[in-house]
Amino acid sequence: MSSKKNKNLHKMEEEVSDDDTESSGASEDDELAYAGNEQVQIDFEGRVPTDPDSHGICQLLQRVFLKAHINCMLMAELIIAQNFVGSVISQCESDGIESDMDDDMCDDGTIFGITTVLNITAKKDTPCVDQLRAFIIKKAEKHATDAVLKHFRDIFGDETRSIGYLINERFINIPTEISVPLLENLQKEIVKAQQKGMKFDFVYYLMFIKLYRKESKKGKSHQDFYTNAEEELLVEKAINSFEYSVADESDMGMGGDWLKADGNLIPYRKVILFDAKQLPDLIIDIRKQVKGE
């Protein structure tokens, strides 16, 4: 596939306002909201990552790992190099019509999301993947149960069970609906890669889930608000997971503060594993969720 060819992704026209929320289950007092006062109308499309996207992909990865010692630029280059799998979200060509979006957000090379997968078993000797694997084990040693830590160590040490690091990152307030065609395209591309004998025959998918937590008080349990709402379904299907707070690290939305009453919410990362065979059914469930079925 040509690196310039657009994916079969439904274009989305989204009006972002102060009333939009980024995660399901929030009340009026707790909702996660865009911090600005403008409304912007944008058409999005999915396309194959290309070299100019490396900086934008790197920035999206840095939102996940924050201060971790992981070479995000090298990881971005790995993603671009496998141009047969994965999509970035970009703004559609305006055909001469001036965009409503701020010019600073539309500079050349700006991307708004990335959905792809990296084989962190086959690429374990690549420095950034080695750093990622070491980071996960280090966090699991501190925050996971002994059983979960053992499972992560076991599968990381077994080269016969490939693990795919599933990346599903996008700008704040890009709606959940866009995740469906992105994930559907990714699943189709993985199948095609498998048919060609490429190393995409995964046993597990690993993900970093971004969420914010309102801690429990007065006998009430804590509330979690997922940055990408569809990922709550993935968490529910996880076969193993652990989480850790990133409250001491910078964790603002792309472009600045984006949380209403963010002082009451603590940022977390949840590392999950789920069976790779579940992905097609999970995509169907996400589509149903988006449609309100």
Coordinates of C-alpha atoms in Angstrom, one line a residue:
M1 CA 0.0 0.0 0.0
S2 CA 1.3 3.4 -0.9
S3 CA 2.3 5.5 2.1
K4 CA 0.2 8.3 0.7
K5 CA -3.0 6.3 0.4
N6 CA -5.9 7.1 2.8
K7 CA -7.4 4.3 4.8
N8 CA -11.0 3.3 4.5
L9 CA -12.0 5.4 7.5
H10 CA -15.3 7.3 7.8
K11 CA -14.6 11.0 8.0
M12 CA -16.0 12.6 11.1
E13 CA -17.2 16.1 11.5
E14 CA -17.0 17.0 15.2
E15 CA -18.1 20.2 16.9
V16 CA -16.2 20.5 20.2
S17 CA -17.8 22.6 23.0
D18 CA -17.6 23.0 26.7
D19 CA -20.4 20.5 27.1
D20 CA -18.6 17.6 25.4
T21 CA -17.3 14.9 27.7
E22 CA -14.4 12.5 27.2
S23 CA -15.4 9.6 29.3
S24 CA -18.6 7.8 30.1
G25 CA -20.3 7.6 33.5
A26 CA -19.5 11.2 34.7
S27 CA -22.1 13.4 36.4
E28 CA -22.4 17.1 35.7
D29 CA -20.1 17.9 38.5
D30 CA -17.5 15.3 37.6
E31 CA -17.5 15.4 33.8
L32 CA -14.2 15.8 31.9
A33 CA -14.5 18.8 29.7
Y34 CA -12.6 20.8 27.1
A35 CA -11.0 23.8 28.8
G36 CA -11.3 26.3 25.9
N37 CA -14.2 28.4 24.8
E38 CA -14.1 27.9 21.1
Q39 CA -16.0 25.6 18.8
V40 CA -14.1 23.9 16.1
Q41 CA -15.3 21.8 13.2
I42 CA -12.9 19.3 11.7
D43 CA -13.0 16.5 9.2
F44 CA -10.8 13.6 10.2
E45 CA -9.3 10.8 8.1
G46 CA -7.1 7.8 8.8
R47 CA -4.0 7.2 6.7
V48 CA -0.7 5.3 6.8
P49 CA 1.9 6.9 9.0
T50 CA 4.7 8.6 7.1
D51 CA 8.1 10.1 8.1
P52 CA 6.8 13.6 8.8
D53 CA 4.5 12.1 11.4
S54 CA 7.3 10.9 13.7
H55 CA 7.3 14.0 15.9
G56 CA 3.5 13.9 16.4
I57 CA 3.5 10.1 17.1
C58 CA 6.4 10.7 19.6
Q59 CA 4.3 13.3 21.4
L60 CA 1.3 11.0 21.7
L61 CA 3.5 8.2 23.1
Q62 CA 5.1 10.7 25.6
R63 CA 1.5 11.4 26.9
V64 CA 1.4 7.7 27.9
F65 CA 4.9 7.2 29.4
L66 CA 5.5 10.7 30.8
K67 CA 8.8 10.7 32.6
A68 CA 9.7 7.0 31.8
H69 CA 13.0 6.3 30.3
I70 CA 11.6 5.1 26.9
N71 CA 12.9 6.4 23.6
C72 CA 9.5 7.5 22.1
M73 CA 11.1 8.9 19.0
L74 CA 12.7 5.6 18.1
M75 CA 9.4 3.9 18.8
A76 CA 7.6 6.3 16.5
E77 CA 10.2 5.4 13.8
L78 CA 9.4 1.7 14.3
I79 CA 5.7 2.4 13.9
I80 CA 6.3 4.3 10.6
A81 CA 8.7 1.6 9.3
Q82 CA 5.9 -1.0 9.4
N83 CA 3.7 1.0 7.0
F84 CA 1.5 -2.0 6.3
V85 CA -0.2 -1.9 9.7
G86 CA -1.7 1.0 11.6
S87 CA -3.2 4.4 11.0
V88 CA -2.7 8.0 12.1
I89 CA -5.6 10.5 12.4
S90 CA -5.1 13.6 10.3
Q91 CA -7.2 16.5 9.2
C92 CA -8.9 16.0 5.8
E93 CA -7.8 18.2 2.9
S94 CA -9.9 21.4 3.0
D95 CA -10.1 21.7 -0.8
G96 CA -9.4 25.4 -0.5
I97 CA -11.9 26.0 2.2
E98 CA -10.4 27.7 5.2
S99 CA -10.4 25.5 8.3
D100 CA -12.1 26.6 11.6
M101 CA -9.2 25.0 13.5
D102 CA -6.5 27.1 15.0
D103 CA -3.5 27.5 12.7
D104 CA -1.2 26.3 15.4
M105 CA -3.0 23.0 15.5
C106 CA -2.7 22.5 11.8
D107 CA 1.0 22.9 11.1
D108 CA 2.5 20.4 8.7
G109 CA 3.1 17.1 10.5
T110 CA 0.3 17.5 13.0
I111 CA -1.5 14.3 13.7
F112 CA -4.4 13.8 16.1
G113 CA -4.1 10.2 17.0
I114 CA -2.4 6.8 16.3
T115 CA -3.8 3.3 16.3
T116 CA -1.4 0.5 15.7
V117 CA 0.5 -2.4 17.2
L118 CA 4.1 -3.3 17.8
N119 CA 5.4 -6.8 18.3
I120 CA 7.3 -6.4 21.6
T121 CA 8.4 -10.1 21.5
A122 CA 10.0 -10.1 18.1
K123 CA 11.4 -6.6 18.6
K124 CA 12.6 -7.2 22.2
D125 CA 16.2 -6.4 21.3
T126 CA 15.3 -3.0 19.9
P127 CA 16.4 -0.4 22.5
C128 CA 13.0 1.3 22.9
V129 CA 11.1 -2.0 23.2
D130 CA 13.7 -3.3 25.7
Q131 CA 13.1 -0.1 27.7
L132 CA 9.4 -0.6 27.5
R133 CA 9.5 -4.2 28.7
A134 CA 11.9 -3.3 31.5
F135 CA 9.6 -0.4 32.5
I136 CA 6.6 -2.7 32.7
I137 CA 8.3 -5.2 34.9
K138 CA 9.7 -2.5 37.2
K139 CA 6.2 -1.1 37.6
A140 CA 4.7 -4.5 38.1
E141 CA 7.3 -5.3 40.8
K142 CA 6.1 -2.2 42.7
H143 CA 2.4 -2.2 42.0
A144 CA 1.2 -5.7 40.9
T145 CA 0.3 -8.7 42.9
D146 CA 2.8 -11.6 43.0
A147 CA 0.6 -13.6 40.6
V148 CA 0.3 -10.8 38.1
L149 CA 4.0 -10.1 38.2
K150 CA 4.8 -13.8 37.7
H151 CA 2.4 -13.8 34.6
F152 CA 4.1 -10.8 33.1
R153 CA 7.6 -12.2 33.7
D154 CA 6.5 -15.6 32.2
I155 CA 5.1 -14.3 29.0
F156 CA 7.9 -11.8 28.5
G157 CA 10.3 -14.7 28.8
D158 CA 8.4 -17.0 26.4
E159 CA 9.3 -16.1 22.8
T160 CA 6.7 -18.6 21.5
R161 CA 3.9 -16.4 22.7
S162 CA 4.1 -13.1 20.9
I163 CA 2.8 -9.9 22.6
G164 CA 1.4 -7.0 20.6
Y165 CA 1.6 -3.6 22.2
L166 CA -1.7 -2.1 21.1
I167 CA -1.5 1.7 20.8
N168 CA -4.7 3.6 20.8
E169 CA -3.9 7.3 21.4
R170 CA -5.6 10.5 20.3
F171 CA -6.1 14.1 21.2
I172 CA -8.5 15.0 24.0
N173 CA -12.1 15.4 22.8
I174 CA -11.8 13.5 19.6
P175 CA -14.9 11.4 20.0
T176 CA -15.0 7.6 20.7
E177 CA -16.8 7.0 17.4
I178 CA -13.5 7.4 15.5
S179 CA -12.0 4.4 17.3
V180 CA -14.3 1.9 15.6
P181 CA -13.1 2.3 12.0
L182 CA -9.5 2.7 13.2
L183 CA -9.6 -0.6 15.2
E184 CA -11.5 -2.4 12.4
N185 CA -8.8 -1.3 9.9
L186 CA -6.1 -2.4 12.3
Q187 CA -7.7 -5.9 12.7
K188 CA -8.0 -6.3 8.9
E189 CA -4.4 -5.3 8.4
I190 CA -3.1 -7.7 11.1
V191 CA -4.9 -10.6 9.4
K192 CA -3.4 -9.6 6.1
A193 CA 0.1 -9.4 7.6
Q194 CA -0.4 -12.8 9.2
Q195 CA -1.4 -14.2 5.8
K196 CA 1.8 -12.9 4.3
G197 CA 3.9 -14.6 7.1
M198 CA 4.7 -11.5 8.9
K199 CA 5.2 -11.6 12.7
F200 CA 1.7 -10.4 13.7
D201 CA 0.4 -13.7 15.0
F202 CA -0.2 -12.5 18.6
V203 CA -1.3 -14.5 21.6
Y204 CA -1.7 -11.4 23.8
Y205 CA -2.3 -7.7 23.4
L206 CA -0.8 -5.3 26.0
M207 CA -2.2 -1.8 26.4
F208 CA -1.6 1.2 28.6
I209 CA -4.9 2.7 29.6
K210 CA -5.1 6.3 30.7
L211 CA -7.7 7.1 33.3
Y212 CA -8.5 9.6 36.1
R213 CA -9.8 8.5 39.4
K214 CA -12.0 10.3 41.9
E215 CA -11.0 8.6 45.2
S216 CA -13.6 7.1 47.5
K217 CA -14.9 9.0 50.4
K218 CA -17.9 8.8 52.8
G219 CA -18.3 5.1 52.2
K220 CA -18.6 5.5 48.4
S221 CA -16.3 3.6 46.1
H222 CA -13.9 5.4 43.8
Q223 CA -15.0 6.5 40.3
D224 CA -12.8 6.0 37.2
F225 CA -13.0 8.2 34.1
Y226 CA -11.3 6.8 31.0
T227 CA -9.6 9.2 28.7
N228 CA -10.7 7.0 25.8
A229 CA -14.1 5.8 26.8
E230 CA -14.0 2.6 24.6
E231 CA -11.1 1.3 26.6
E232 CA -13.3 0.6 29.6
L233 CA -14.6 -2.4 27.7
L234 CA -11.0 -3.6 27.1
V235 CA -10.3 -3.3 30.8
E236 CA -13.3 -5.5 31.6
K237 CA -12.0 -8.2 29.4
A238 CA -8.4 -8.1 30.6
I239 CA -6.9 -11.4 31.8
N240 CA -4.4 -9.6 33.9
S241 CA -3.7 -6.0 34.9
F242 CA -2.1 -3.6 37.3
E243 CA -2.2 0.1 37.8
Y244 CA -0.1 2.9 39.1
S245 CA -0.6 6.6 39.8
V246 CA 1.2 9.3 37.8
A247 CA 0.0 12.1 40.1
D248 CA 3.6 13.2 40.6
E249 CA 4.2 13.5 36.8
S250 CA 3.0 16.1 34.4
D251 CA -0.2 14.7 32.9
M252 CA -2.1 17.4 31.1
G253 CA -4.2 17.0 28.0
M254 CA -2.7 17.8 24.6
G255 CA -2.6 21.6 24.4
G256 CA -3.0 22.4 28.1
D257 CA -5.4 22.0 31.0
W258 CA -8.5 20.0 30.0
L259 CA -10.1 18.8 33.2
K260 CA -12.9 20.5 35.0
A261 CA -12.2 20.4 38.7
D262 CA -9.1 18.4 37.9
G263 CA -7.7 18.8 41.4
N264 CA -10.2 16.2 42.5
L265 CA -9.1 13.6 40.0
I266 CA -5.9 11.6 40.2
P267 CA -4.2 10.4 36.9
Y268 CA -3.5 6.7 36.6
R269 CA -2.1 4.3 34.1
K270 CA -3.5 0.8 33.9
V271 CA -1.4 -1.9 32.1
I272 CA -3.6 -4.7 30.8
L273 CA -3.2 -8.0 29.0
F274 CA -6.0 -9.6 27.0
D275 CA -6.3 -12.5 24.7
A276 CA -5.6 -11.5 21.1
K277 CA -8.5 -13.7 19.9
Q278 CA -10.9 -11.4 21.7
L279 CA -10.1 -8.3 19.6
P280 CA -12.7 -8.8 16.8
D281 CA -15.5 -9.4 19.4
L282 CA -14.3 -6.4 21.4
I283 CA -14.5 -4.2 18.4
I284 CA -18.0 -5.3 17.8
D285 CA -18.8 -4.5 21.4
I286 CA -17.3 -1.0 21.0
R287 CA -19.3 -0.4 17.9
K288 CA -22.5 -1.4 19.8
Q289 CA -21.5 1.0 22.7
V290 CA -21.0 3.9 20.3
K291 CA -24.4 3.2 18.7
G292 CA -26.0 3.0 22.1
E293 CA -27.2 -0.6 21.5

